[in-house]
Short mmCIF file of C-alpha atoms in Angstrom, two decimals:
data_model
loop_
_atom_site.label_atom_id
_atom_site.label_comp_id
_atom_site.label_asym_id
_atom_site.label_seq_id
_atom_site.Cartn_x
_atom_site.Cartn_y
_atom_site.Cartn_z
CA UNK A 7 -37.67 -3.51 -59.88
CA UNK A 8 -36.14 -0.23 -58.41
CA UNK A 9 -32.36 -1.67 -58.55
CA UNK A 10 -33.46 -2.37 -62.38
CA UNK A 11 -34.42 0.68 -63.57
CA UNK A 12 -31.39 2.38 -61.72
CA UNK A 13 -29.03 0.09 -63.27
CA UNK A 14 -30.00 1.65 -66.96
CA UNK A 15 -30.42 5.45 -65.72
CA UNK A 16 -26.50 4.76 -64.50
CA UNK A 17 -25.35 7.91 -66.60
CA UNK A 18 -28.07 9.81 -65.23
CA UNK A 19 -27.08 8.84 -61.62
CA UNK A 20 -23.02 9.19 -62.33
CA UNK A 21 -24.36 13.38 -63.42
CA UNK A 22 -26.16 14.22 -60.50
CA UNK A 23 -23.11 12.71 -57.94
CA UNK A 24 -20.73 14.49 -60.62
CA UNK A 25 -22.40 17.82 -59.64
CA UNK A 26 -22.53 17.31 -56.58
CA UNK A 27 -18.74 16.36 -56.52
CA UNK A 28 -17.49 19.24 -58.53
CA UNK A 29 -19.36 21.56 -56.58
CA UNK A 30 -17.50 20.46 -53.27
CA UNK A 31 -13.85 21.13 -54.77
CA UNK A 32 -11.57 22.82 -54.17
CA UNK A 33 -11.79 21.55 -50.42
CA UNK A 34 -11.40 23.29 -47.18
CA UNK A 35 -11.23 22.10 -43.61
CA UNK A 36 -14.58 23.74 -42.24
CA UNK A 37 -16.29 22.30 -45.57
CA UNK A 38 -14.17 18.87 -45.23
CA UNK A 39 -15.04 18.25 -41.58
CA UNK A 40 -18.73 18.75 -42.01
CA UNK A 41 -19.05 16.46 -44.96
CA UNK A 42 -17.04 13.71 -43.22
CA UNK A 43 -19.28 14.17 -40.23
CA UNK A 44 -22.71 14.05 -42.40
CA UNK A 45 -21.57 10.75 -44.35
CA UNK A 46 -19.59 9.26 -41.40
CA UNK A 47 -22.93 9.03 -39.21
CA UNK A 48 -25.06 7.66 -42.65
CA UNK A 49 -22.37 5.28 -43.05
CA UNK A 50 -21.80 3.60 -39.67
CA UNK A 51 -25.78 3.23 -39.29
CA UNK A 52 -25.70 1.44 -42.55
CA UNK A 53 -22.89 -0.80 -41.25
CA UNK A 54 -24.46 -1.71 -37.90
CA UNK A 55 -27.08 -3.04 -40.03
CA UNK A 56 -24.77 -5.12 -41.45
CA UNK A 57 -24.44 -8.87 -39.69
CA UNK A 58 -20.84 -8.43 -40.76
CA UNK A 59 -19.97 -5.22 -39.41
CA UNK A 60 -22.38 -5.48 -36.55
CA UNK A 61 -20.19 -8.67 -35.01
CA UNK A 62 -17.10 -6.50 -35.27
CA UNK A 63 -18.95 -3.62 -33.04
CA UNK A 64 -20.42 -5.90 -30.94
CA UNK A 65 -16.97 -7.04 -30.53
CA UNK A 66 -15.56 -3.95 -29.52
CA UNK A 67 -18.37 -3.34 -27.22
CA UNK A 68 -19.58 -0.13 -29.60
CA UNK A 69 -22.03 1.67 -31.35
CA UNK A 70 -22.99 4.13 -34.16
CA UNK A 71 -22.60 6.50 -31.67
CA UNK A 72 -18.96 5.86 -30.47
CA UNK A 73 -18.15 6.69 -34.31
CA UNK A 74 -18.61 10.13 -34.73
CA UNK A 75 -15.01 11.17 -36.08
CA UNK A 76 -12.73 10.14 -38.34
CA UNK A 77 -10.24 9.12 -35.49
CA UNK A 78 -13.16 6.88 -33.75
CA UNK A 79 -12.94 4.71 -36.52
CA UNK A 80 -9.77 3.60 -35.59
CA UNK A 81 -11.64 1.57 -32.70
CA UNK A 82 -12.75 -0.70 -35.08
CA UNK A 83 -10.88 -3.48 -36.60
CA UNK A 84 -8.94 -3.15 -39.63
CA UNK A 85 -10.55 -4.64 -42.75
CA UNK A 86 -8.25 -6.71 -44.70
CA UNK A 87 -8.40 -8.00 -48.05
CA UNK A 88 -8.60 -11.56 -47.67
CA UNK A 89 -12.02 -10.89 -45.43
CA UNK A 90 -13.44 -8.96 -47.71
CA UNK A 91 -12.92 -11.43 -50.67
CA UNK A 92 -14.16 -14.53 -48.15
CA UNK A 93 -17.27 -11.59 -47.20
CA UNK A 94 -18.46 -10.56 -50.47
CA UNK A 95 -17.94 -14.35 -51.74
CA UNK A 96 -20.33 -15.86 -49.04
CA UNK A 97 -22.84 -13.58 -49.46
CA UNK A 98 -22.71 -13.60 -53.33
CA UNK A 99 -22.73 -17.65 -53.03
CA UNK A 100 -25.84 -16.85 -50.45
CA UNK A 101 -28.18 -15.59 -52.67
CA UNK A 102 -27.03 -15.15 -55.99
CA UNK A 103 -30.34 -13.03 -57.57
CA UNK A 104 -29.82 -10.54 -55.23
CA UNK A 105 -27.07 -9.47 -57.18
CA UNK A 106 -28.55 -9.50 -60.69
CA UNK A 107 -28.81 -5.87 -61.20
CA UNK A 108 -26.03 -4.42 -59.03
CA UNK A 109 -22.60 -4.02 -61.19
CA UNK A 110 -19.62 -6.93 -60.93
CA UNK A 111 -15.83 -5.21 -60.67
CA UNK A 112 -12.61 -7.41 -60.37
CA UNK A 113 -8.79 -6.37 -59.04
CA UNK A 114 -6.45 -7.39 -61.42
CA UNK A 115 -5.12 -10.18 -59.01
CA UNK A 116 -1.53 -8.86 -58.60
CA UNK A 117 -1.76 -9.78 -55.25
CA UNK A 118 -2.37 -13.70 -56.50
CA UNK A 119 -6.25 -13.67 -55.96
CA UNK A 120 -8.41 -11.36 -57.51
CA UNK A 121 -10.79 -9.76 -55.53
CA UNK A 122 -14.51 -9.54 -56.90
CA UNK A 123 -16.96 -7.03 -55.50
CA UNK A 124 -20.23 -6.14 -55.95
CA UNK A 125 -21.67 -2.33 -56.60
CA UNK A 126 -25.15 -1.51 -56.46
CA UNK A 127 -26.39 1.54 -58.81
CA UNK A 128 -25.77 3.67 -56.32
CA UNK A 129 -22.62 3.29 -55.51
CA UNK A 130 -21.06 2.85 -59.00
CA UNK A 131 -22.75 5.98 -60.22
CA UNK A 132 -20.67 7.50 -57.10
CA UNK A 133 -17.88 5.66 -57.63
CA UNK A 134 -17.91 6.56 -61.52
CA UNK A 135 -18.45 9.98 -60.71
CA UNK A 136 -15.38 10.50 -58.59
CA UNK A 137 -13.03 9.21 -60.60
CA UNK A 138 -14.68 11.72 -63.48
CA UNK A 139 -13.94 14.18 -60.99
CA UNK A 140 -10.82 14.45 -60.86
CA UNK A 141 -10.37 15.14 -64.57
CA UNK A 142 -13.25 17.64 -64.65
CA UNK A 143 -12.03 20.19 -62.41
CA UNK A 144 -8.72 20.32 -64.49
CA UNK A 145 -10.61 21.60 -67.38
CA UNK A 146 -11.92 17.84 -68.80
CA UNK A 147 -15.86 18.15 -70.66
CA UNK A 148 -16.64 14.22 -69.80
CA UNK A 149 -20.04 14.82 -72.08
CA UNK A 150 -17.87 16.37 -75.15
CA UNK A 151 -13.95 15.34 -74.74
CA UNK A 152 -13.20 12.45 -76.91
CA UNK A 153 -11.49 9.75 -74.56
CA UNK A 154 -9.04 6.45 -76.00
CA UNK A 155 -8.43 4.30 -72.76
CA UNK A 156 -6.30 0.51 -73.01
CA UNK A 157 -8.15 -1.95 -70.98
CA UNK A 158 -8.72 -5.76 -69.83
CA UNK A 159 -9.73 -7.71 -73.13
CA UNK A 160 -13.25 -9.09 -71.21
CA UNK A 161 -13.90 -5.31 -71.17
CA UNK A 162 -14.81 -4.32 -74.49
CA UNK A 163 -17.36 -3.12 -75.43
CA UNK A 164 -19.26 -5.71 -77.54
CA UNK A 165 -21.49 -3.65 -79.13
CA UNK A 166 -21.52 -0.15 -81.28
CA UNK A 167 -21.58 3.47 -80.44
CA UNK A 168 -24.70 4.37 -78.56
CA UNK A 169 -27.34 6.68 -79.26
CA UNK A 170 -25.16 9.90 -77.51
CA UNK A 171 -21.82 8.47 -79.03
CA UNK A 172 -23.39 8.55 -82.40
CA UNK A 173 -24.05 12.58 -81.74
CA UNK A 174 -20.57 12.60 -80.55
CA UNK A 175 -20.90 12.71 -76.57
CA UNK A 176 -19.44 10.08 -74.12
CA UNK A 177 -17.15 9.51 -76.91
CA UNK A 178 -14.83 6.53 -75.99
CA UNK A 179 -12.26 4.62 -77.88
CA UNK A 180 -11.64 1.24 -76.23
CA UNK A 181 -7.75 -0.67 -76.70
CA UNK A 182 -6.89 -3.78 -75.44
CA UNK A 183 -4.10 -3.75 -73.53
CA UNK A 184 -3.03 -7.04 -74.99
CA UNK A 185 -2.87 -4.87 -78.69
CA UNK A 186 1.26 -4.10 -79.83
CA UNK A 187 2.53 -1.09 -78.87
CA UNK A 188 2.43 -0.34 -82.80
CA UNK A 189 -1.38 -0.85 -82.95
CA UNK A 190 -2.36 1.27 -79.47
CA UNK A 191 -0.45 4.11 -81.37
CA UNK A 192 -1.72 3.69 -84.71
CA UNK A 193 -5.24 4.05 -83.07
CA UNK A 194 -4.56 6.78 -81.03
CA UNK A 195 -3.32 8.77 -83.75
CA UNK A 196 -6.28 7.53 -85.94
CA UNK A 197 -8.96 8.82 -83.18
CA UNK A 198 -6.95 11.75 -82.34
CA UNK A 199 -8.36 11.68 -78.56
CA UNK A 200 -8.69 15.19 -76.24
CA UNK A 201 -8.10 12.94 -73.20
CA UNK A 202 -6.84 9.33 -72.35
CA UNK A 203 -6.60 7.07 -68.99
CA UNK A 204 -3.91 3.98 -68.89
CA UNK A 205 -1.42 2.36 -66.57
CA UNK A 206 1.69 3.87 -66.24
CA UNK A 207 2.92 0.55 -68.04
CA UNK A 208 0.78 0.82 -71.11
CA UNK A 209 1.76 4.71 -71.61
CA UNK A 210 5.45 3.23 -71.15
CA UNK A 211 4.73 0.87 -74.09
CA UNK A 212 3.50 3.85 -76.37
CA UNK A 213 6.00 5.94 -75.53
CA UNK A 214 8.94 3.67 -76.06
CA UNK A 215 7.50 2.58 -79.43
CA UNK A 216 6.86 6.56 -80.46
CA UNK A 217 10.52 7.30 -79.07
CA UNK A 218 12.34 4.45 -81.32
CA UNK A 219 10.78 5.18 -84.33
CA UNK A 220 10.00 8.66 -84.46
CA UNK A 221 6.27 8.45 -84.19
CA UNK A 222 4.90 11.91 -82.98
CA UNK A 223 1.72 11.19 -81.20
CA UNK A 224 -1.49 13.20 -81.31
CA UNK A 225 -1.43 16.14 -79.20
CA UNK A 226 -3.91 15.44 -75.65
CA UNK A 227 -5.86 18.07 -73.79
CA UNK A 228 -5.53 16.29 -70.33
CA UNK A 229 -4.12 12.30 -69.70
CA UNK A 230 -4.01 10.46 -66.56
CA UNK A 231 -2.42 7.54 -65.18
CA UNK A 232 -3.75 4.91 -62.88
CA UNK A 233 -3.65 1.50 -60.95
CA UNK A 234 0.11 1.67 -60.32
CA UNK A 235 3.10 3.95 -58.88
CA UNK A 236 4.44 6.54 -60.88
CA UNK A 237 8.20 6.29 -61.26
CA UNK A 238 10.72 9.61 -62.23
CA UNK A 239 12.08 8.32 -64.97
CA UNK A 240 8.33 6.71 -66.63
CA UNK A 241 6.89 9.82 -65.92
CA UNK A 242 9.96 11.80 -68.13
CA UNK A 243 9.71 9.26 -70.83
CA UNK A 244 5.70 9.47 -71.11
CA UNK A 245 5.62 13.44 -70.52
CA UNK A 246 8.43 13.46 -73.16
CA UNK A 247 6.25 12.22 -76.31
CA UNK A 248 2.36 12.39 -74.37
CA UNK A 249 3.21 16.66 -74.01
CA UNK A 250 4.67 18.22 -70.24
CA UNK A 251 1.98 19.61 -67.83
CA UNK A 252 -1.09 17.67 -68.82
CA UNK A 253 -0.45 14.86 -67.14
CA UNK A 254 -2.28 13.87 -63.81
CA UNK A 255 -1.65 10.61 -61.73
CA UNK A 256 -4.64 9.35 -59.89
CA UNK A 257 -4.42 6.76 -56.72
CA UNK A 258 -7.63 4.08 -55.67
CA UNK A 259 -8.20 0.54 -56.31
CA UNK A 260 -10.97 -1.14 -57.61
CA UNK A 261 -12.39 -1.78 -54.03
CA UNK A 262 -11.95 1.62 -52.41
CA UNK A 263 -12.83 4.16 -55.54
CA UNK A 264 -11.17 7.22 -56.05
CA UNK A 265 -9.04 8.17 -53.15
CA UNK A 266 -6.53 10.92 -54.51
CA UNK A 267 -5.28 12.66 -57.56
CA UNK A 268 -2.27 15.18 -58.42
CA UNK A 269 -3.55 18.70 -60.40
CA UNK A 270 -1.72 18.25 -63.65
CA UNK A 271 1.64 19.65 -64.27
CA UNK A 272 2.23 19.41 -60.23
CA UNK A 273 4.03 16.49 -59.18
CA UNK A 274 4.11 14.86 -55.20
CA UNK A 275 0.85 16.54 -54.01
CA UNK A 276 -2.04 14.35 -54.20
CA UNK A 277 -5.25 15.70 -53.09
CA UNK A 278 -7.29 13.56 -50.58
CA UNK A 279 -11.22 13.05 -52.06
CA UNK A 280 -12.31 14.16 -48.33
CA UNK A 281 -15.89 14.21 -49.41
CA UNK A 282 -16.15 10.40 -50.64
CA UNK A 283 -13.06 9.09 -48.33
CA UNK A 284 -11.23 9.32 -45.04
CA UNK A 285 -7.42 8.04 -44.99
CA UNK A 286 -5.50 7.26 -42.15
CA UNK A 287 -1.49 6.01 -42.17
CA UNK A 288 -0.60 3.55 -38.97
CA UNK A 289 2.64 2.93 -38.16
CA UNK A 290 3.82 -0.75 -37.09
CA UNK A 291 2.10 0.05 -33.59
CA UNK A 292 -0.93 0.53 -35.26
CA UNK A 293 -1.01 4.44 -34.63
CA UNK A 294 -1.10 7.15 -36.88
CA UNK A 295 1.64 8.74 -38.18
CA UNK A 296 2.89 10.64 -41.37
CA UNK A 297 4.21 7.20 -42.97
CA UNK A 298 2.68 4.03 -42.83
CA UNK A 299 0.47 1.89 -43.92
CA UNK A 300 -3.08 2.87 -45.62
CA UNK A 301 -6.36 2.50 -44.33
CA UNK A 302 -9.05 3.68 -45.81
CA UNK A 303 -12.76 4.16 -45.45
CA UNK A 304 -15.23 4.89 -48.37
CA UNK A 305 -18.07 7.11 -47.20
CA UNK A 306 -20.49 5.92 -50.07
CA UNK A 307 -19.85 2.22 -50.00
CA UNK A 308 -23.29 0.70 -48.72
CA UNK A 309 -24.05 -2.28 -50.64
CA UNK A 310 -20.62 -3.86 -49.04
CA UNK A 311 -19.28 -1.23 -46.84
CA UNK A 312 -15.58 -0.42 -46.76
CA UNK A 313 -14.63 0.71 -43.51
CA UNK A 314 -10.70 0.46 -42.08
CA UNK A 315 -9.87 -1.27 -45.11
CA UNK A 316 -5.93 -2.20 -45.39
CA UNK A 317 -5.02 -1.39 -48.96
CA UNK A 318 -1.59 -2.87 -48.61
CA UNK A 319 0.06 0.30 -49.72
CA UNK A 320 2.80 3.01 -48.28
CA UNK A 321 1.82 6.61 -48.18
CA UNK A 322 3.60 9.62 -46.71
CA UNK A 323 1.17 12.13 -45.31
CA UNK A 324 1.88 16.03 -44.72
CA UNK A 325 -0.85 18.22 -43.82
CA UNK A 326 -1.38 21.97 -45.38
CA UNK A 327 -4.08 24.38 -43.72
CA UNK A 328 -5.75 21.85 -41.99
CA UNK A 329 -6.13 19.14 -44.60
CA UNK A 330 -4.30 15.95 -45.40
CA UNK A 331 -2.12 15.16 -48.67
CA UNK A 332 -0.04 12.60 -49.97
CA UNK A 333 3.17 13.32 -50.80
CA UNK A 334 4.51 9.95 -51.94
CA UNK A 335 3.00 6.58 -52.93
CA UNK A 336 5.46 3.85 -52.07
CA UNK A 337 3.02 0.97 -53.50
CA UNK A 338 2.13 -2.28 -51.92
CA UNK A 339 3.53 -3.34 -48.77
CA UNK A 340 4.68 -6.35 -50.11
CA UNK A 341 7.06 -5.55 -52.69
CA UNK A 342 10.30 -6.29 -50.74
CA UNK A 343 13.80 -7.67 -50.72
CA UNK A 344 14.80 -10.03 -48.55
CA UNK A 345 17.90 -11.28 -46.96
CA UNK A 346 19.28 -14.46 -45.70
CA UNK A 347 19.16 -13.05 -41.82
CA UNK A 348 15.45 -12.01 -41.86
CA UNK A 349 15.99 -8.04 -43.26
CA UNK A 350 13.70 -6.96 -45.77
CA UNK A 351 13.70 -3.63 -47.54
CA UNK A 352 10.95 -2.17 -49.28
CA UNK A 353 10.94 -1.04 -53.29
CA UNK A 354 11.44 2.87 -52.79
CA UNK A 355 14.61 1.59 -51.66
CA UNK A 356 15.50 1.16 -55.23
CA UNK A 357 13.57 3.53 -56.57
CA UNK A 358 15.99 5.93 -54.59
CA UNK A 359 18.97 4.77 -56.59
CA UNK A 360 17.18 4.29 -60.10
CA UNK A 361 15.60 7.99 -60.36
CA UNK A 362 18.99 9.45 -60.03
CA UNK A 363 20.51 7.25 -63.58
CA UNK A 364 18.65 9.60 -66.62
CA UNK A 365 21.11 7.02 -69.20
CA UNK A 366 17.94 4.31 -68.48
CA UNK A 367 13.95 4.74 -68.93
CA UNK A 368 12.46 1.95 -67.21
CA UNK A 369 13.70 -1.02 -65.02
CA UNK A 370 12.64 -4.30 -62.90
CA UNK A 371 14.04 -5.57 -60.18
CA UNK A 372 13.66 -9.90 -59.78
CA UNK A 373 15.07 -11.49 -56.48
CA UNK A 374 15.91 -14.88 -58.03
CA UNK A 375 17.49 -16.27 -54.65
CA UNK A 376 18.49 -14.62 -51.07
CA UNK A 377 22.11 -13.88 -52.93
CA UNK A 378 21.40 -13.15 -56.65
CA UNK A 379 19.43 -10.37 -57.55
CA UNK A 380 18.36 -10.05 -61.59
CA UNK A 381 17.94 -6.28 -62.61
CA UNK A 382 16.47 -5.60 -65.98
CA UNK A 383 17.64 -2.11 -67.78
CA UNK A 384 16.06 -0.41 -70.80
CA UNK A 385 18.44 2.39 -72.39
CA UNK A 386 17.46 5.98 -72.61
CA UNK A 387 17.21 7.47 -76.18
CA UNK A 388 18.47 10.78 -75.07
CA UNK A 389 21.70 9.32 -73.37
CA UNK A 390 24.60 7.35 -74.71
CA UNK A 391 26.68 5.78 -72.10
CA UNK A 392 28.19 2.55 -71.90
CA UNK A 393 26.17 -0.36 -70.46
CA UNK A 394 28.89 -1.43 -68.39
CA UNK A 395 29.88 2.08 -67.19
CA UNK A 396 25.98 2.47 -65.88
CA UNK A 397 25.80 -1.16 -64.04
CA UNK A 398 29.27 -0.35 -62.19
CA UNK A 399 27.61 3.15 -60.79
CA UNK A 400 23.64 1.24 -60.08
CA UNK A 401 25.80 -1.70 -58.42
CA UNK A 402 28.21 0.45 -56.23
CA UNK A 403 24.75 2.52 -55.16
CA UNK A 404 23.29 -0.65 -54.28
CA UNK A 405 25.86 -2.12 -52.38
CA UNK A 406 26.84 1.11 -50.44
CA UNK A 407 23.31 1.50 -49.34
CA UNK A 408 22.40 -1.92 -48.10
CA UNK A 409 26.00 -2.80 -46.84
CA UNK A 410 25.74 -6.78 -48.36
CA UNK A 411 28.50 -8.21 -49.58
CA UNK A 412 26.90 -11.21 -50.46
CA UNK A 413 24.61 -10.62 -53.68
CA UNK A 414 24.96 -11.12 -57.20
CA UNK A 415 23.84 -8.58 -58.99
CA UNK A 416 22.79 -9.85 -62.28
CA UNK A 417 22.14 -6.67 -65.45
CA UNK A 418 19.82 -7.66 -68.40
CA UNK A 419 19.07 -4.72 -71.00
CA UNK A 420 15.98 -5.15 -72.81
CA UNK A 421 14.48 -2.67 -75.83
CA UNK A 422 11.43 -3.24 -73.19
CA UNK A 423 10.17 -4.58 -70.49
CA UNK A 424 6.51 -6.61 -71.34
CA UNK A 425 3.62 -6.46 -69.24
CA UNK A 426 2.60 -8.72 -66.57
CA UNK A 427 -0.86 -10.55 -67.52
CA UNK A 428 -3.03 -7.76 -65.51
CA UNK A 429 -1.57 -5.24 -68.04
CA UNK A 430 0.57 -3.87 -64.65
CA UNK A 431 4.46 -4.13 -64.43
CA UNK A 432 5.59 -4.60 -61.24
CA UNK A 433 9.10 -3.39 -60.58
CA UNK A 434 10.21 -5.14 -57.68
CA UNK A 435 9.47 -9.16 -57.91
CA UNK A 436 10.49 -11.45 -55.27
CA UNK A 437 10.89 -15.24 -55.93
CA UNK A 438 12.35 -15.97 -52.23
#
């Protein structure tokens, strides 16, 4: 009964965490470390309670109180993906009803298995209300701000305007991601948004289309960009016809929440949520260090907890007055080349070489076989230079830096590059 009636006060819920969330920012380390403390004790108790968390600390010989920092949750196991699907599955499969008011979210599988989780009220109103967040404290009214957003076709809304969007509040605008570059723009011009969230892909599409045939697009307040890395030359192309400085890129995942966001206009500095997350990078020995792999552990997560969880990403790590940052996103783990005698090298690899060439605006890189290597090009407006002149200089790059004399390097040049099926476009795919 209670789980029902918080399920339709949601937007009442998402307002009181979104005070609560704006109130803690900007962050410091005094305010940061007693937060993380607070939550960090709530949380673990929660988990012990848990008969799948409570195996892994009986494992380890532990207890709520052998947790009390940040760094003690590194006794723990990690949390990978696969166990959390097979987790969340089981119990879902388990008793079914119990999960008849809480909220259903799905990755978008680019892994090859989407991952479906399970949110109660409470923790999608949190959840909701950090991602809100990070818009609001860069001058974004969530309550008066029209927003136009492209997502998943199963997530339309099926119904009209609501009683608030009919007095012009939570205004949203809904697009398919599936929709022609030529419609998303048509509608966003029609609507005439203050703010918009989208891939980096999808504002790629809009932009491209604007760009070629001279379509201005409606000026934006704020925009940000989600779900996948932010490339140099995407980001020119998109600030280019989208307007420079009011563009933000955000960094989570549909199991984790919110985790970081840049302040718009400043680019390589996100800021850690501190209050709703605590991120640790392991090197290959499993210790922390400034580069490595993410971990990450939600401190509002309590329906299915998220503790240690390996995201599968790359982030570089600096520290400034006594609080973590990211300075780079190198993406998922598993976007790499690899060579005949066991080498493998990672996408920012290529990334190095691509951000330097301002005569293209977007690429892919395929691994067809251990020697032949596809690379897909789409032309810069602003720069005319011949095709064969900008292949010589990417392939010479290439070659010089991985010191193989055994790949074909294969150039396609596209007027652009579709989406995958998840709306996403990966730009490293390997078929070996």
């Amino acid at each position: 009964m209670l789980e029902a009636l918080q399920k339709k006060l949601i937007n009442f819920l998402v307002l009181k965490d979104l005070i609560e969330l704006y109130n803690n920012f900007p962050f410091n380390a005094a305010q940061v470390e007693k937060i993380q403390k607070k939550k960090l004790a709530r949380l673990v108790k929660v988990a012990y309670k848990n008969p799948f968390y409570r195996k892994r600390f009986d494992e380890c010989g532990l207890t709520p109180k052998d947790i009390q920092t940040p760094e003690d949750l590194l006794k723990l196991p990690l949390l990978k993906k696969a166990e959390l699907r097979d987790w969340v599955k089981s119990e879902y499969e388990k008793n079914p009803a119990r999960f008849k008011h809480w909220f259903r979210d799905s990755t978008s599988g680019s892994t090859g298995a989407p991952l479906v989780t399970y949110l109660s009220a409470h923790d999608k109103a949190y959840n909701m209300a950090a991602w809100i967040r990070m818009g609001a404290v860069q001058g974004l009214n969530p309550f008066f701000d029209s927003t136009f957003c492209l997502v998943s076709p199963h997530r339309l809304k099926k119904q009209g305007d609501s009683i608030l969007q009919k007095f012009q509040l939570l205004k949203r605008t809904q697009v398919s991601y599936l929709a022609s570059p030529e419609e998303m723009v048509e509608c966003f011009n029609q609507e005439k948004p203050v703010f918009m969230y989208a891939n980096k892909s999808q504002y790629v599409q809009m932009a491209l289309y604007a760009q070629k045939n001279n379509v201005k697009l409606s000026p934006l307040k704020l925009y940000a960009s989600a779900a996948e890395t932010l490339d140099k030359q995407s980001r020119d192309l998109i600030e280019s016809q989208f307007g420079m400085n009011r563009m933000y890129d955000t960094y989570g995942s549909t199991e984790t929440g919110a985790l970081a966001f840049e302040l718009k206009g400043k680019r390589n500095q996100y800021i850690i949520c501190h209050d709703t997350h605590i991120v640790h990078t392991l090197n290959e020995e499993g210790k922390s260090a400034s580069s490595g792999r993410a971990v990450i552990t939600s401190l509002y997560h309590y329906g299915f907890p998220i503790i240690n969880y390996d995201l599968g990403d790359g982030l570089d790590i600096f520290e400034k007055d006594g609080l973590k940052y990211i300075s780079r996103i190198n993406g998922r783990l598993d976007d790499w080349i690899k060579f005949e005698d066991g080498e493998k090298l990672p996408f920012h690899f290529f990334y190095e070489v691509m951000e330097k060439r301002k005569e293209i605006s977007q690429f892919r890189i395929i691994q067809e076989t251990y020697h032949d290597v596809t690379i897909i090009l789409v032309e810069s407006k602003d720069y005319n230079v011949p095709h064969v002149e900008v292949q010589t200089k990417i392939q010479e790059e290439l070659e010089s830096l991985f010191q193989k004399t055994d790949i074909n390097y294969h150039f396609e040049w596209r007027d652009v590059i579709p989406f995958d099926e998840n709306g996403k476009l990966r730009m490293l795919i390997s078929k070996v």
